[in-house]
GROMACS .gro file of C-alpha atoms in nm:
model
  208
    1ALA     CA    1  -0.830   1.759   0.969
    2ILE     CA    2  -0.498   1.862   0.824
    3ASP     CA    3  -0.449   1.727   0.472
    4ASN     CA    4  -0.121   1.571   0.576
    5VAL     CA    5  -0.041   1.356   0.275
    6SER     CA    6   0.299   1.376   0.110
    7ILE     CA    7   0.339   1.362  -0.266
    8VAL     CA    8   0.661   1.213  -0.402
    9SER     CA    9   0.777   1.293  -0.754
   10ASN     CA   10   1.077   1.220  -0.974
   11CYS     CA   11   1.135   0.881  -0.809
   12ALA     CA   12   1.176   0.592  -1.051
   13ILE     CA   13   1.030   0.253  -0.967
   14ILE     CA   14   1.287   0.017  -0.816
   15PRO     CA   15   1.330  -0.287  -1.045
   16THR     CA   16   1.375  -0.632  -0.896
   17ALA     CA   17   1.721  -0.642  -1.054
   18SER     CA   18   1.825  -0.361  -0.816
   19LEU     CA   19   1.716  -0.542  -0.500
   20PRO     CA   20   1.777  -0.579  -0.214
   21TYR     CA   21   1.649  -0.242  -0.103
   22VAL     CA   22   1.788  -0.157   0.241
   23GLU     CA   23   1.688   0.131   0.467
   24ASP     CA   24   1.838   0.184   0.814
   25PHE     CA   25   1.726   0.550   0.849
   26ASP     CA   26   2.074   0.651   0.959
   27SER     CA   27   2.164   0.895   0.679
   28TYR     CA   28   1.896   1.151   0.755
   29PRO     CA   29   1.804   1.414   1.016
   30TYR     CA   30   1.592   1.303   1.309
   31TYR     CA   31   1.319   1.453   1.528
   32SER     CA   32   1.198   1.649   1.231
   33ALA     CA   33   0.826   1.653   1.156
   34ASN     CA   34   0.734   1.396   0.890
   35ASP     CA   35   1.099   1.366   0.789
   36LEU     CA   36   1.136   1.038   0.599
   37PRO     CA   37   1.394   0.889   0.363
   38ILE     CA   38   1.416   0.997   0.001
   39CYS     CA   39   1.124   0.868  -0.211
   40TRP     CA   40   0.923   0.761   0.094
   41SER     CA   41   0.580   0.913   0.151
   42TYR     CA   42   0.326   0.924   0.432
   43ILE     CA   43  -0.039   0.973   0.518
   44ASN     CA   44  -0.154   1.119   0.851
   45THR     CA   45  -0.456   1.350   0.858
   46SER     CA   46  -0.449   1.410   1.236
   47THR     CA   47  -0.462   1.767   1.362
   48GLY     CA   48  -0.284   1.648   1.678
   49SER     CA   49   0.000   1.396   1.633
   50HIS     CA   50   0.045   1.508   1.275
   51THR     CA   51   0.426   1.519   1.284
   52TYR     CA   52   0.441   1.139   1.265
   53PRO     CA   53   0.560   0.919   1.106
   54GLN     CA   54   0.912   1.054   1.148
   55MET     CA   55   1.267   0.944   1.221
   56GLU     CA   56   1.394   0.945   1.579
   57SER     CA   57   1.731   0.889   1.739
   58GLY     CA   58   1.848   0.814   2.092
   59SER     CA   59   1.728   0.483   2.232
   60SER     CA   60   1.472   0.441   1.952
   61HIS     CA   61   1.708   0.272   1.706
   62ASN     CA   62   1.819  -0.088   1.650
   63SER     CA   63   2.132   0.003   1.455
   64SER     CA   64   2.281   0.345   1.520
   65ALA     CA   65   2.162   0.612   1.491
   66ASN     CA   66   1.798   0.652   1.376
   67ALA     CA   67   1.473   0.458   1.348
   68LEU     CA   68   1.127   0.514   1.205
   69SER     CA   69   0.860   0.601   1.460
   70LEU     CA   70   0.484   0.584   1.412
   71TYR     CA   71   0.283   0.735   1.697
   72SER     CA   72  -0.086   0.807   1.751
   73TYR     CA   73  -0.207   0.956   2.080
   74SER     CA   74  -0.543   1.025   2.237
   75TYR     CA   75  -0.655   1.145   2.577
   76CYS     CA   76  -0.988   1.085   2.743
   77ASN     CA   77  -1.098   1.308   3.028
   78GLU     CA   78  -1.359   1.237   3.291
   79SER     CA   79  -1.635   1.335   3.048
   80THR     CA   80  -1.509   1.081   2.791
   81ILE     CA   81  -1.416   1.362   2.556
   82PHE     CA   82  -1.122   1.263   2.340
   83VAL     CA   83  -0.862   1.508   2.223
   84ASN     CA   84  -0.566   1.510   1.984
   85ASP     CA   85  -0.762   1.380   1.684
   86PRO     CA   86  -0.602   1.033   1.658
   87GLN     CA   87  -0.587   0.905   1.299
   88PRO     CA   88  -0.428   0.609   1.119
   89GLN     CA   89  -0.074   0.666   0.991
   90TYR     CA   90   0.103   0.522   0.690
   91ALA     CA   91   0.477   0.519   0.617
   92ILE     CA   92   0.511   0.423   0.252
   93LEU     CA   93   0.824   0.284   0.089
   94PRO     CA   94   0.943   0.383  -0.258
   95GLU     CA   95   0.769   0.221  -0.552
   96ILE     CA   96   0.901  -0.132  -0.614
   97GLN     CA   97   0.841  -0.367  -0.906
   98ASP     CA   98   0.678  -0.712  -0.873
   99VAL     CA   99   0.573  -0.688  -0.508
  100SER     CA  100   0.421  -1.038  -0.512
  101ARG     CA  101   0.771  -1.182  -0.562
  102LEU     CA  102   0.916  -1.003  -0.261
  103LYS     CA  103   0.959  -1.034   0.112
  104MET     CA  104   1.044  -0.768   0.368
  105THR     CA  105   1.246  -0.808   0.685
  106LEU     CA  106   1.235  -0.544   0.954
  107TRP     CA  107   1.310  -0.492   1.321
  108ALA     CA  108   1.043  -0.352   1.551
  109ARG     CA  109   0.986  -0.276   1.916
  110ALA     CA  110   0.731  -0.113   2.143
  111ARG     CA  111   0.827   0.243   2.232
  112SER     CA  112   0.708   0.183   2.589
  113MET     CA  113   0.537  -0.087   2.795
  114ASP     CA  114   0.459   0.136   3.093
  115ASN     CA  115   0.091   0.049   3.107
  116SER     CA  116  -0.113   0.142   3.412
  117ALA     CA  117  -0.471   0.203   3.520
  118THR     CA  118  -0.464   0.538   3.340
  119VAL     CA  119  -0.213   0.477   3.058
  120THR     CA  120  -0.229   0.226   2.772
  121TYR     CA  121   0.051   0.158   2.524
  122ASP     CA  122   0.000  -0.053   2.212
  123ALA     CA  123   0.268  -0.118   1.948
  124THR     CA  124   0.051  -0.301   1.695
  125PHE     CA  125   0.129  -0.226   1.331
  126LYS     CA  126   0.027  -0.367   0.994
  127VAL     CA  127   0.210  -0.418   0.665
  128GLY     CA  128   0.034  -0.393   0.333
  129VAL     CA  129   0.049  -0.287  -0.030
  130MET     CA  130  -0.096   0.026  -0.192
  131THR     CA  131  -0.169   0.121  -0.551
  132ASP     CA  132  -0.177   0.492  -0.465
  133PRO     CA  133   0.049   0.629  -0.189
  134THR     CA  134  -0.181   0.931  -0.145
  135ASP     CA  135  -0.499   0.724  -0.094
  136ALA     CA  136  -0.529   0.522   0.228
  137SER     CA  137  -0.827   0.331   0.089
  138THR     CA  138  -0.593   0.145  -0.150
  139PHE     CA  139  -0.408  -0.020   0.141
  140VAL     CA  140  -0.438  -0.401   0.131
  141GLN     CA  141  -0.317  -0.569   0.449
  142ILE     CA  142  -0.072  -0.857   0.416
  143GLY     CA  143  -0.082  -1.120   0.690
  144ASP     CA  144  -0.187  -1.059   1.049
  145PRO     CA  145  -0.122  -0.744   1.251
  146ILE     CA  146   0.213  -0.750   1.431
  147THR     CA  147   0.233  -0.658   1.800
  148PRO     CA  148   0.582  -0.629   1.950
  149GLN     CA  149   0.565  -0.739   2.312
  150SER     CA  150   0.884  -0.575   2.433
  151THR     CA  151   1.089  -0.258   2.415
  152THR     CA  152   1.371  -0.476   2.280
  153TYR     CA  153   1.392  -0.500   1.902
  154GLU     CA  154   1.278  -0.824   1.740
  155GLN     CA  155   1.299  -0.924   1.374
  156TYR     CA  156   0.991  -0.986   1.160
  157THR     CA  157   0.960  -1.116   0.804
  158ILE     CA  158   0.662  -1.044   0.581
  159SER     CA  159   0.614  -1.236   0.257
  160PHE     CA  160   0.409  -1.089  -0.024
  161ASP     CA  161   0.375  -1.409  -0.226
  162ASN     CA  162  -0.001  -1.428  -0.161
  163TYR     CA  163  -0.060  -1.075  -0.288
  164THR     CA  164  -0.256  -1.080  -0.614
  165GLY     CA  165  -0.313  -0.708  -0.672
  166ASN     CA  166  -0.123  -0.461  -0.886
  167GLY     CA  167   0.006  -0.234  -0.609
  168THR     CA  168   0.370  -0.128  -0.616
  169TYR     CA  169   0.397   0.051  -0.281
  170ILE     CA  170   0.471  -0.141   0.039
  171ALA     CA  171   0.339   0.042   0.344
  172ILE     CA  172   0.368   0.017   0.722
  173MET     CA  173   0.070   0.152   0.912
  174ILE     CA  174  -0.078   0.191   1.257
  175ASP     CA  175  -0.443   0.236   1.342
  176ALA     CA  176  -0.552   0.542   1.532
  177ALA     CA  177  -0.505   0.537   1.908
  178SER     CA  178  -0.811   0.411   2.094
  179THR     CA  179  -1.108   0.635   2.148
  180ILE     CA  180  -1.294   0.384   2.365
  181SER     CA  181  -1.239   0.449   2.735
  182ASP     CA  182  -1.176   0.147   2.953
  183GLN     CA  183  -1.244   0.365   3.255
  184PRO     CA  184  -1.486   0.643   3.158
  185GLN     CA  185  -1.492   0.769   3.516
  186ALA     CA  186  -1.123   0.859   3.502
  187SER     CA  187  -0.876   1.029   3.270
  188HIS     CA  188  -0.686   0.794   3.041
  189ASP     CA  189  -0.398   0.826   2.793
  190TYR     CA  190  -0.382   0.598   2.488
  191HIS     CA  191  -0.054   0.562   2.300
  192ARG     CA  192  -0.016   0.355   1.983
  193TRP     CA  193   0.359   0.379   1.932
  194VAL     CA  194   0.603   0.154   1.747
  195CYS     CA  195   0.966   0.190   1.636
  196ILE     CA  196   1.081   0.030   1.309
  197ASP     CA  197   1.441  -0.010   1.192
  198ASP     CA  198   1.668  -0.189   0.946
  199ILE     CA  199   1.428  -0.270   0.666
  200THR     CA  200   1.532  -0.503   0.384
  201VAL     CA  201   1.315  -0.575   0.079
  202GLU     CA  202   1.437  -0.856  -0.142
  203LEU     CA  203   1.325  -1.131  -0.374
  204ASN     CA  204   1.146  -1.414  -0.198
  205CYS     CA  205   1.314  -1.740  -0.293
  206GLY     CA  206   0.983  -1.923  -0.251
  207ALA     CA  207   0.793  -1.694  -0.485
  208PRO     CA  208   0.729  -1.787  -0.851
   0.00000   0.00000   0.00000
């Protein structure tokens, strides 16, 4: 697989005194492979959908003009052979101090809900914390997976007050698209695709 892991340097840790941290993805180019905001990083080792995560425009955004898109795709033919090398993807925020005292608010939506007998869309994503933004094994999930049920943006809030580790990188991730055929006698497309916008990281008033 492609060693598609970005390495960010010369980015100072964001102190809690500088919060809130706000990212609306609107000050950057869009539809550019793995193009993310300054001091963000990513992990995606797929040899297929390796251009994600990336920023997109058009109808993808909540506030004009861009949003973050994570997308993993696989295709199963009649012989149950899967192509496109689906892999998990991680979009990783800049390093932030005292994560356990924080909460994050974001807006998310499914990219499509056009499911059929031969097409499956799933917008499930997870939020977690990492100690090393180049090592997916350091990802610790916070709370339950989130599954937007609509192509209309909805707001979600994730609190990190139960996090007891020493990670300083908040990450948004999607699992790889399915490689288990619901209908092995027929071709099937699997799309795990979610749009994220208008992220705010701030101190959690309920945290110690």
